[in-house]
mmCIF file of C-alpha atoms in Angstrom:
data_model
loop_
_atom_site.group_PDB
_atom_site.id
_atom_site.type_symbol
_atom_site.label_atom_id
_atom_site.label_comp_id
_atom_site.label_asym_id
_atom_site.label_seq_id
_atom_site.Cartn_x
_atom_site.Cartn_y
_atom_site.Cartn_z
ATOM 1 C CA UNK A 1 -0.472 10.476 -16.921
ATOM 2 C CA UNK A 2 1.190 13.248 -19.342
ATOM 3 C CA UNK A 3 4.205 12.878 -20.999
ATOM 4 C CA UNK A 4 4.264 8.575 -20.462
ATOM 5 C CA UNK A 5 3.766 6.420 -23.701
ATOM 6 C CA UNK A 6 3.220 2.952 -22.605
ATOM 7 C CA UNK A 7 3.886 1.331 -26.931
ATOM 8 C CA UNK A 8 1.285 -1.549 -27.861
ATOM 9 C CA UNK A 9 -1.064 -0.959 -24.706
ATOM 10 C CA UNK A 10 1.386 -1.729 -22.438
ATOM 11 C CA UNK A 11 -0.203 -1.246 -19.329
ATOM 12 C CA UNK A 12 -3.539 -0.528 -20.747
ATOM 13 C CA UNK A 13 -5.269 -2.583 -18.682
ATOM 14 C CA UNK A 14 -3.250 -3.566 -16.222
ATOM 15 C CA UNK A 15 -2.838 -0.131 -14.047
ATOM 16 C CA UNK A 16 -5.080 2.433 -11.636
ATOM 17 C CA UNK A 17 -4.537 5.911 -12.161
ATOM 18 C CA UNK A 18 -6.196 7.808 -9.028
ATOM 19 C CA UNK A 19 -8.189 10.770 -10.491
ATOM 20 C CA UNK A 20 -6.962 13.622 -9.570
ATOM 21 C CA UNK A 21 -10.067 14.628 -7.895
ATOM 22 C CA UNK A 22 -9.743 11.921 -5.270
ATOM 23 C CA UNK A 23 -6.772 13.284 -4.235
ATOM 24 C CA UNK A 24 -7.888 16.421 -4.128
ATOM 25 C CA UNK A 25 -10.767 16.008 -2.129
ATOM 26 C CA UNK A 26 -8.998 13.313 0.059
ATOM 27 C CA UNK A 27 -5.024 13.878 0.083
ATOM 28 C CA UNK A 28 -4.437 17.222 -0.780
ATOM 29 C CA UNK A 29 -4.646 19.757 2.066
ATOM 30 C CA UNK A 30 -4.621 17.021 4.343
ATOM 31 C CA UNK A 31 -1.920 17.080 6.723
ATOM 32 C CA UNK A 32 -0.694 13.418 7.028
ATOM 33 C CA UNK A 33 -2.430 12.029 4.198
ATOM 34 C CA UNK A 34 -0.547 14.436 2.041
ATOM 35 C CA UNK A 35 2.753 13.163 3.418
ATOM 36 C CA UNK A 36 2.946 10.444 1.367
ATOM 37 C CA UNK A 37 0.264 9.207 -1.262
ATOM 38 C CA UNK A 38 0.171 7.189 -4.489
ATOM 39 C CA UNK A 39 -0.856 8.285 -7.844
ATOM 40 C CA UNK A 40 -0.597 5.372 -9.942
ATOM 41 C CA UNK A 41 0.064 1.290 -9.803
ATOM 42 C CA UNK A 42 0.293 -1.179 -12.463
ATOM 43 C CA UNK A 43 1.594 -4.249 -13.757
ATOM 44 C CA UNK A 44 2.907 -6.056 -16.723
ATOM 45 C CA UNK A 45 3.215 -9.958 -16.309
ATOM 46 C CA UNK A 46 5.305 -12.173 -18.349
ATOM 47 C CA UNK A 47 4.038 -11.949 -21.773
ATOM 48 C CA UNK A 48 6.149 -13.615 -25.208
ATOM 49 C CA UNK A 49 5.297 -10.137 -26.731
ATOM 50 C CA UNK A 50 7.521 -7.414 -27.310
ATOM 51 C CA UNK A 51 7.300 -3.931 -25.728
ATOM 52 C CA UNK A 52 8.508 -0.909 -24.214
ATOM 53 C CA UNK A 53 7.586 2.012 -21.692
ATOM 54 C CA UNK A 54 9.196 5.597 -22.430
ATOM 55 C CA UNK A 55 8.660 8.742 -19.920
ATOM 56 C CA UNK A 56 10.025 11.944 -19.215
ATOM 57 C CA UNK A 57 8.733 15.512 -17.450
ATOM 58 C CA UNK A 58 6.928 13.004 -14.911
ATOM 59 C CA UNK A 59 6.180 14.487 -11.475
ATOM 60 C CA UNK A 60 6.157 11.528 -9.105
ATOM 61 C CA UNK A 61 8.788 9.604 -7.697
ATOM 62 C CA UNK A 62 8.412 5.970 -9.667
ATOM 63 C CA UNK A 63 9.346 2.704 -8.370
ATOM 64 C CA UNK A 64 10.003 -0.058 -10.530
ATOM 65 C CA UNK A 65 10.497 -4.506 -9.703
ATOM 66 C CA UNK A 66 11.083 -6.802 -11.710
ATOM 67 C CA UNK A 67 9.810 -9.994 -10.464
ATOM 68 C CA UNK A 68 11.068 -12.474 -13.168
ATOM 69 C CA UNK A 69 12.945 -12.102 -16.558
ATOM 70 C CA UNK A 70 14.721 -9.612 -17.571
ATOM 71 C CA UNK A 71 14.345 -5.592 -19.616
ATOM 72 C CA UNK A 72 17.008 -3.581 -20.947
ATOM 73 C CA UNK A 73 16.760 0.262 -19.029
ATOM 74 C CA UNK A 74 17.851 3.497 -20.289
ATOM 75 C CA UNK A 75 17.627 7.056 -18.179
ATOM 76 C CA UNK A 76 19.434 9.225 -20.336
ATOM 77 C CA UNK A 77 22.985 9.109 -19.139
ATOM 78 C CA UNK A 78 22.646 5.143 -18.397
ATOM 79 C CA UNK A 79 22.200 1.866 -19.789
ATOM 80 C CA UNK A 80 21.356 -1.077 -17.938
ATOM 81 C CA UNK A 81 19.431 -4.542 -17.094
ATOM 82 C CA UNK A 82 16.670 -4.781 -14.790
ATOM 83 C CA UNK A 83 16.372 -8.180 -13.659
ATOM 84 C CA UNK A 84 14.621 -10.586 -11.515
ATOM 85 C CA UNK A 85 14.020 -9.717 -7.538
ATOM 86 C CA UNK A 86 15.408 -6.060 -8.424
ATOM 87 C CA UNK A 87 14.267 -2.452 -8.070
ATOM 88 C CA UNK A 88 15.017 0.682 -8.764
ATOM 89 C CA UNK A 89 13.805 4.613 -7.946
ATOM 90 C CA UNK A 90 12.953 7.448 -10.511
ATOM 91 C CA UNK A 91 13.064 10.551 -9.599
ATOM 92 C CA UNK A 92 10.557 13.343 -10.557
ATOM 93 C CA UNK A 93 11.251 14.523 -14.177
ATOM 94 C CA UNK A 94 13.725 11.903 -15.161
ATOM 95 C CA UNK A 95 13.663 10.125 -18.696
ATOM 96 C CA UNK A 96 12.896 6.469 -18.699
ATOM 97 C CA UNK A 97 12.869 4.074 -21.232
ATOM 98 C CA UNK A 98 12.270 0.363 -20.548
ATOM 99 C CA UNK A 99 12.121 -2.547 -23.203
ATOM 100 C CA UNK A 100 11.269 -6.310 -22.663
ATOM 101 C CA UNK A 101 12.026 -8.363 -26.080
ATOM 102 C CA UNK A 102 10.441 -12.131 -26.521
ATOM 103 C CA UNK A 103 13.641 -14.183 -25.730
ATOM 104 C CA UNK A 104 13.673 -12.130 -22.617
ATOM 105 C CA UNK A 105 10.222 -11.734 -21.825
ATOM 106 C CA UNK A 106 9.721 -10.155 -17.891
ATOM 107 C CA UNK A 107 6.794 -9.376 -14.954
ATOM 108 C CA UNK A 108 7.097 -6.001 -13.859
ATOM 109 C CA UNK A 109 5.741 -3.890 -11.703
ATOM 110 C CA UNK A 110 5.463 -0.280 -10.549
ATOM 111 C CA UNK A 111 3.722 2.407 -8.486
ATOM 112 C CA UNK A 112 3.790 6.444 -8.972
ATOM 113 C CA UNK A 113 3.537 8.790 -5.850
ATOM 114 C CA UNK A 114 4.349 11.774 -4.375
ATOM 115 C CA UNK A 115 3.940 14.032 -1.583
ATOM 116 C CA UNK A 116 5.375 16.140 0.911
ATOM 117 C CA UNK A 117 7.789 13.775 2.769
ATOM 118 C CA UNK A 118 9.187 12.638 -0.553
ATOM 119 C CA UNK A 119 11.751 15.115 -0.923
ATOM 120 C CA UNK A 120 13.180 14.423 2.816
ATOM 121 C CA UNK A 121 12.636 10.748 2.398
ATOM 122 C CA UNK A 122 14.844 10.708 -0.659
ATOM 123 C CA UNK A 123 17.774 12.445 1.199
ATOM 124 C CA UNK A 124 17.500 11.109 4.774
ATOM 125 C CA UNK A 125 17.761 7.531 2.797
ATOM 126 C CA UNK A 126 19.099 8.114 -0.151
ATOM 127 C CA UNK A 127 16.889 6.841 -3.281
ATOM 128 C CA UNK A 128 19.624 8.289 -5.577
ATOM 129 C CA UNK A 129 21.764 4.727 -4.505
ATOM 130 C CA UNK A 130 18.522 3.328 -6.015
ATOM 131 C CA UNK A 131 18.805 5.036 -9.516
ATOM 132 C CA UNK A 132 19.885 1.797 -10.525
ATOM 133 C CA UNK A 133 18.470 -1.746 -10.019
ATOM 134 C CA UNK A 134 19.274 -2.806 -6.722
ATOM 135 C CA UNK A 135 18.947 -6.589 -5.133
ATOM 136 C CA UNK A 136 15.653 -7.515 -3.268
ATOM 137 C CA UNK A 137 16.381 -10.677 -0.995
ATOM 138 C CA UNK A 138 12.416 -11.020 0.080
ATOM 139 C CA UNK A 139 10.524 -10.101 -2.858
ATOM 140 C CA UNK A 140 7.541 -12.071 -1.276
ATOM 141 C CA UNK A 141 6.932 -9.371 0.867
ATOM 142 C CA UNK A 142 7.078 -6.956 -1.686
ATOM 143 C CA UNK A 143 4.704 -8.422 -4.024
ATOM 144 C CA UNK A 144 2.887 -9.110 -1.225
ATOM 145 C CA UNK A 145 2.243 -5.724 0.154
ATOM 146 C CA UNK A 146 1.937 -3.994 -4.061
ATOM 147 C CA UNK A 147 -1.057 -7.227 -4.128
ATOM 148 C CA UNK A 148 -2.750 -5.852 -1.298
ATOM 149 C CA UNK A 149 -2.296 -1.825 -2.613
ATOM 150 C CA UNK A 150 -3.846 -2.866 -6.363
ATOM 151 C CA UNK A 151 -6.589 -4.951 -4.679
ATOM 152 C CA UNK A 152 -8.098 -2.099 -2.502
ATOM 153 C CA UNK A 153 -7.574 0.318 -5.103
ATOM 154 C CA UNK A 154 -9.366 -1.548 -7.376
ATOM 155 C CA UNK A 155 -12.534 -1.699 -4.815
ATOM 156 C CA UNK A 156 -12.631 1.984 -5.352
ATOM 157 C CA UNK A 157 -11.878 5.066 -4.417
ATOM 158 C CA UNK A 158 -13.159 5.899 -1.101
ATOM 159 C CA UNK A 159 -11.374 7.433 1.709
ATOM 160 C CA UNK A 160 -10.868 4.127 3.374
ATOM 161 C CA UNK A 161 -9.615 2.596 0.603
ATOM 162 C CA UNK A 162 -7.042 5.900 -0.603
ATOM 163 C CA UNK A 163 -6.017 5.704 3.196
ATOM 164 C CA UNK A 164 -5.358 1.846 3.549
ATOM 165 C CA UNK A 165 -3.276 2.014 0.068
ATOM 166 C CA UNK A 166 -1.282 5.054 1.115
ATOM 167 C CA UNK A 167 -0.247 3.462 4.742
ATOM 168 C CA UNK A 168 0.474 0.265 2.914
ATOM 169 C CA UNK A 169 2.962 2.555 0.569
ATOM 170 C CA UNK A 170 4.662 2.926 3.558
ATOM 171 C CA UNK A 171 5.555 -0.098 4.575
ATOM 172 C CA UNK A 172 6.208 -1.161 1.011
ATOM 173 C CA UNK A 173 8.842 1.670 1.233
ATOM 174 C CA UNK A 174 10.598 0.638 4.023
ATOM 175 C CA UNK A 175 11.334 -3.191 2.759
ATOM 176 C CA UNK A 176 12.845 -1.638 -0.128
ATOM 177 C CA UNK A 177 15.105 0.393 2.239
ATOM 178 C CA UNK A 178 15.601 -1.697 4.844
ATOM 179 C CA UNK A 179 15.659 -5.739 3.879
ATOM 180 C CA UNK A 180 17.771 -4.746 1.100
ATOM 181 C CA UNK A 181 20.802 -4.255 3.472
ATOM 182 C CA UNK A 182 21.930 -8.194 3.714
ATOM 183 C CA UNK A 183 21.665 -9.916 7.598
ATOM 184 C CA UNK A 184 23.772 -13.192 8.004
ATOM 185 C CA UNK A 185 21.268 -15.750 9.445
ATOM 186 C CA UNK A 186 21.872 -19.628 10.108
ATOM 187 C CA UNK A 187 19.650 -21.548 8.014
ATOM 188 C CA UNK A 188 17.346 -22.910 10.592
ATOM 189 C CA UNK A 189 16.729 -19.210 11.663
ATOM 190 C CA UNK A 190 15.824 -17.995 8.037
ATOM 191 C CA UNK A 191 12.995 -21.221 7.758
ATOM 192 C CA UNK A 192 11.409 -20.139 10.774
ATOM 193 C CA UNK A 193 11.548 -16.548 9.902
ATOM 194 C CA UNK A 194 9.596 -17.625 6.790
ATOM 195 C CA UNK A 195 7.751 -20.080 8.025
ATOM 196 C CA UNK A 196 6.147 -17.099 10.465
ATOM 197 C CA UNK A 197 5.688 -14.632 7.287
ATOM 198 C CA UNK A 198 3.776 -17.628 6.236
ATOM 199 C CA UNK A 199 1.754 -18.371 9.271
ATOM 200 C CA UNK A 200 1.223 -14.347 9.284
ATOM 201 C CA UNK A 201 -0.245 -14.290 6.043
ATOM 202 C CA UNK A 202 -2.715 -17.325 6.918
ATOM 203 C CA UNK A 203 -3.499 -15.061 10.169
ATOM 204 C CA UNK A 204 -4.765 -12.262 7.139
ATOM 205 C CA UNK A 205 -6.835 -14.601 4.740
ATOM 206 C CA UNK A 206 -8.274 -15.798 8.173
ATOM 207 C CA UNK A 207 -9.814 -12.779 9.482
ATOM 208 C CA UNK A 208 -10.628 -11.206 5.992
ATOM 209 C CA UNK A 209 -12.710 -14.841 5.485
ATOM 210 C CA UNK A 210 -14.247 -14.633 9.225
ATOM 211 C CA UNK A 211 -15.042 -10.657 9.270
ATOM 212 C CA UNK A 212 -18.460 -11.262 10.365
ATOM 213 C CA UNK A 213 -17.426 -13.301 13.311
ATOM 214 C CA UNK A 214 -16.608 -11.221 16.786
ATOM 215 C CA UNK A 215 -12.890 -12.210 16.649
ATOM 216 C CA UNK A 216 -10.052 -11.759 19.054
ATOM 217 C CA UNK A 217 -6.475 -11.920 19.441
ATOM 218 C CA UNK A 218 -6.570 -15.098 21.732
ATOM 219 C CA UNK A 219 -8.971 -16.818 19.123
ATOM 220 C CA UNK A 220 -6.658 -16.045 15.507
ATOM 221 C CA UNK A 221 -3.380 -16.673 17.787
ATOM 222 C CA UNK A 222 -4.794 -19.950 19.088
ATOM 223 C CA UNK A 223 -5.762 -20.794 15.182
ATOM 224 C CA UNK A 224 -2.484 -20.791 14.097
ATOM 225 C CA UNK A 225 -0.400 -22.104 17.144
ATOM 226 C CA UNK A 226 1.087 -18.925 18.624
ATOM 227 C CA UNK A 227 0.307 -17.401 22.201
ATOM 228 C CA UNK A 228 -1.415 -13.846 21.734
ATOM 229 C CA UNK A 229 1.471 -11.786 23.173
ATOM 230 C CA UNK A 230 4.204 -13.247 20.325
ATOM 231 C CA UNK A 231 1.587 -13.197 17.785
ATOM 232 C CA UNK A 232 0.763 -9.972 18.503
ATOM 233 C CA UNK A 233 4.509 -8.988 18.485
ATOM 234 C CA UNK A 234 5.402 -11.056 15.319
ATOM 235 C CA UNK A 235 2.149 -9.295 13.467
ATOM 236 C CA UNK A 236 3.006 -5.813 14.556
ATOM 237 C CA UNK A 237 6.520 -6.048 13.505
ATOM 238 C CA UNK A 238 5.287 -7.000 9.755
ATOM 239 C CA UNK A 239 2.199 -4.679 9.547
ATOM 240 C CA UNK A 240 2.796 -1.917 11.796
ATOM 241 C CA UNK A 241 -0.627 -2.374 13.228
ATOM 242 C CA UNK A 242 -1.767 -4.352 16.043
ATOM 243 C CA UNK A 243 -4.049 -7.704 15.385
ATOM 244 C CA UNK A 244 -7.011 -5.684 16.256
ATOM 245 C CA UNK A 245 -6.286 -2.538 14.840
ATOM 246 C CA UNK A 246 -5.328 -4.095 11.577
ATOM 247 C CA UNK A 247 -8.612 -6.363 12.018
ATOM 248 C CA UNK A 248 -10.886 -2.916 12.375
ATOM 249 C CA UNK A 249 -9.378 -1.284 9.340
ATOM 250 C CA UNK A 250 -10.294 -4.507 7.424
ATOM 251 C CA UNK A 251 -13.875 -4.823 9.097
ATOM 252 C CA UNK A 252 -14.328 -1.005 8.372
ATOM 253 C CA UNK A 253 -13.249 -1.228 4.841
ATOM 254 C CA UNK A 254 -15.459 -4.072 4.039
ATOM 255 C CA UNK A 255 -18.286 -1.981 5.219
ATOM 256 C CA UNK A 256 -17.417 1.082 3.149
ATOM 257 C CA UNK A 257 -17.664 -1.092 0.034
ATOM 258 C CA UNK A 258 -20.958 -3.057 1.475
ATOM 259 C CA UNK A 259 -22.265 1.121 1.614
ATOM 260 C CA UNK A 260 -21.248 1.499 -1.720
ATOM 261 C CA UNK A 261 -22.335 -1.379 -3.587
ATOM 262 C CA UNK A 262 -25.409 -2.658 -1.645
ATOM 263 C CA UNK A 263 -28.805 -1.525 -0.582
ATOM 264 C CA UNK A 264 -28.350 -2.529 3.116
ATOM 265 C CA UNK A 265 -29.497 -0.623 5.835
ATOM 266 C CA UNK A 266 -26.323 0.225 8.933
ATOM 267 C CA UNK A 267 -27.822 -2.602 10.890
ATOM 268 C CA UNK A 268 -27.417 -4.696 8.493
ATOM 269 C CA UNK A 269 -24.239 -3.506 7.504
ATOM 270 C CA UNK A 270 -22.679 -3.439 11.016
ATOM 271 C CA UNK A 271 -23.610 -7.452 11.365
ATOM 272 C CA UNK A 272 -22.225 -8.483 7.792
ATOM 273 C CA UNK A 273 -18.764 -7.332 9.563
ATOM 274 C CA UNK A 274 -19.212 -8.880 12.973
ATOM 275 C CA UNK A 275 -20.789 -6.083 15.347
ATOM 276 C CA UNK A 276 -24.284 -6.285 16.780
ATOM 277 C CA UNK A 277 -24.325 -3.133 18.287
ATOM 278 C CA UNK A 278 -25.247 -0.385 15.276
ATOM 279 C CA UNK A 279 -24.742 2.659 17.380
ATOM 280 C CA UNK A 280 -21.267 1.199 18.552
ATOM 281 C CA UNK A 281 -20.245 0.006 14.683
ATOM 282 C CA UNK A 282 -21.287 3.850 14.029
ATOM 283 C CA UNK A 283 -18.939 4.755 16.485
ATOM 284 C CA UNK A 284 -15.978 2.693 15.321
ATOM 285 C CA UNK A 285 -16.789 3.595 11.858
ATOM 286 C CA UNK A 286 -16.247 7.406 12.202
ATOM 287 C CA UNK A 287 -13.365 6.843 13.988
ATOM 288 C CA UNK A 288 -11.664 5.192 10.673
ATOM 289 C CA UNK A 289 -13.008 7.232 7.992
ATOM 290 C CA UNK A 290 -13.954 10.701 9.869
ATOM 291 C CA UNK A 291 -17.349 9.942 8.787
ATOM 292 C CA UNK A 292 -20.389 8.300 10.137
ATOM 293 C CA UNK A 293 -21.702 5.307 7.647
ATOM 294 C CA UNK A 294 -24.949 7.690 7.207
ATOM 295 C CA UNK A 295 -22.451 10.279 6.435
ATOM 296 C CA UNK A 296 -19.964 8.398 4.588
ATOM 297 C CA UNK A 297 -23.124 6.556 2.012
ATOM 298 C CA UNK A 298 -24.632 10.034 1.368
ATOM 299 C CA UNK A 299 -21.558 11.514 0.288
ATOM 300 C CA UNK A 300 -19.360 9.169 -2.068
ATOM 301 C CA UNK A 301 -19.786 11.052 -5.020
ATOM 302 C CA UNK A 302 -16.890 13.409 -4.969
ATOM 303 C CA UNK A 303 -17.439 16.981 -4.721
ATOM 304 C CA UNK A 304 -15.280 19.224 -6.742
ATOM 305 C CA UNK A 305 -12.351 20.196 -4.149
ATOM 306 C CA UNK A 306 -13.282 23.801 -2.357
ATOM 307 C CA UNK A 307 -9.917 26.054 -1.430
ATOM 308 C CA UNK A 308 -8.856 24.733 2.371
ATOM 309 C CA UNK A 309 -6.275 25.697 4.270
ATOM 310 C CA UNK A 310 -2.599 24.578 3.548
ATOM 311 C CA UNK A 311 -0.581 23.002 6.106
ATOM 312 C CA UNK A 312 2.955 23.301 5.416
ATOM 313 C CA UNK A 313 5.977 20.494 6.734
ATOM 314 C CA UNK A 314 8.768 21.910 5.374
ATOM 315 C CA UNK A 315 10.306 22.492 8.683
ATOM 316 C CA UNK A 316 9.424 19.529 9.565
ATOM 317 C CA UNK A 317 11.423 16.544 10.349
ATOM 318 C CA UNK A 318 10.303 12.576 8.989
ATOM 319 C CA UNK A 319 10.637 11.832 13.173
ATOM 320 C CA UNK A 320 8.845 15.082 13.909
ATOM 321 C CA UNK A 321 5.881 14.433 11.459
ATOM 322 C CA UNK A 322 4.768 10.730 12.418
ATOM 323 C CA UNK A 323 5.533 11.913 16.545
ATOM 324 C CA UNK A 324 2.064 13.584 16.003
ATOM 325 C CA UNK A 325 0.290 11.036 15.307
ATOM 326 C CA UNK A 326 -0.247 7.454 17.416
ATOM 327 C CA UNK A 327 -0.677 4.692 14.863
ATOM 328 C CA UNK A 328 -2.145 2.313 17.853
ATOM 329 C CA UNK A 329 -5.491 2.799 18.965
ATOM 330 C CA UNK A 330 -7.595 0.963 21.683
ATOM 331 C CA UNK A 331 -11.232 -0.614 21.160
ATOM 332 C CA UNK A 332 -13.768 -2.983 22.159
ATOM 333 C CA UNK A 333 -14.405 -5.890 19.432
ATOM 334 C CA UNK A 334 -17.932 -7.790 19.782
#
């Protein structure tokens, strides 16, 4: 991105920049997707090395966390530590300088974006409280939900993948906001609130592992001890997403990259992710991406963005915006 220097290939290798023609073609002009999107993600893990990151005239909002160590900040007016389990907000256009030394070597990492909600998102919640590193009580989640955002992104580009990462943005968002505002617990109730993250994120490994098999929520509850309705609950409350809604989108994504990287024909694609109907996966698959998979495989090279109408949201409200849209849907699994 212009106007970043990232000294002694910082984050050479370790960060996606989406091309700006994805998100033309894909965000851009697109009324909800263009709410919120990301532009870049990266990483830096713990290294003995010294280095530094400098910007300045950047337009997207950055978030950084610092998972271990420790890196001396400066934003022009400010000088400061970012340290383990802590986070912080840049705003567009702000100068940034970061530096890690050997004795205090650190893991960070950080993800541009932008979009139309950004500028009511920063004063409805306040990001400027977040100009400096704030605490981060379950960085778990955190580095849980950036994991799953760098892995799709690096299957590609397609508009299942752009869409997954940009809803997962979301949610990252809101545990910034949100768990960072300390809740006295009794022990016993903090171990078995982590021991259902944990269970939860078995429940995720499990159907990514089992995608070809005609799961349901009675079958991945019983797997892991829970009955459907307070798995269901528990699993909505951490993904936004219902089991089987959040199973589709995983099902459907697998098949976008089967389209892109393989030879097979839609049969054979709808039965590597667990439907043996064709016409039905069709169905189901068009309903994710907007496309059908004969529609979606004939079209991934990107076509250079045509003029399209602009939707504006400025008199919109955050509440107003997401009323439009109903993140649950209902379907038939097989």
């Amino acid at each position: 991105m212009e106007n970043i220097k990232h000294e002694d290939d910082f984050f050479e290798k370790k960060h996606i920049t989406v091309p700006t023609a994805v998100i033309n073609e894909y965000v851009k002009n697109k009324f909800f997707r263009n709410a919120l999107y990301i532009t870049e993600i990266g990483s830096h893990i713990t290294t003995t090395a010294s280095y530094q990151m400098k910007q300045s005239n950047c337009p997207d909002y950055v978030l950084l966390y610092c998972l271990a160590g420790k890196g001396q900040c400066e934003t022009g007016t400010e000088v400061f530590s970012l340290e383990a389990n802590q986070f912080m907000f840049l705003s567009p256009q702000q100068f940034f300088h970061f530096q890690a030394k050997p004795e205090n070597p650190c893991s960070l990492y950080w993800i541009h974006f932008n979009g139309q909600m950004v500028d009511e998102l920063k004063t409805t919640y306040d990001l400027q409280q977040f100009r400096t590193p704030a605490p981060l009580p379950l960085s778990n989640q955190v580095t849980s939900t950036w994991q799953k955002i760098h892995s799709c992104l690096t299957d590609g580009f397609a508009l299942e993948n752009i869409g997954y990462a940009n809803l997962n943005l979301y949610h990252l968002i809101s545990l910034l906001l949100f768990v960072n505002k300390p809740i006295k617990k009794g022990q016993k109730q903090e171990e078995n609130i982590q021991q259902d993250e944990d269970q939860l994120e078995q429940s995720i490994v499990f159907m990514k592992e089992n995608l070809h098999k005609p799961l349901s929520v009675e079958v991945i509850s019983k797997e892991f001890n829970y009955s459907s309705s307070h798995y269901s609950t528990l699993f909505k409350q951490k993904t936004g997403l219902s089991p089987i809604d959040y199973l589709i989108r995983l099902k459907i994504q697998h098949a976008c990259q089967l389209l892109n990287k393989s030879n097979l024909i839609i049969k054979e694609v709808a039965q590597k992710v667990g439907y043996d109907d064709p016409f039905y996966f069709s169905r189901i698959f068009k309903k994710i991406t907007g496309k059908s998979p004969v529609e979606y495989k004939g079209g991934l090279k990107i076509k250079p963005a045509m003029p399209k109408t602009t939707y504006s949201t400025s008199n919109w409200s955050v509440n107003e915006l997401l009323s439009k849209f109903t993140p649950e849907q209902t379907y038939q699994i097989y």
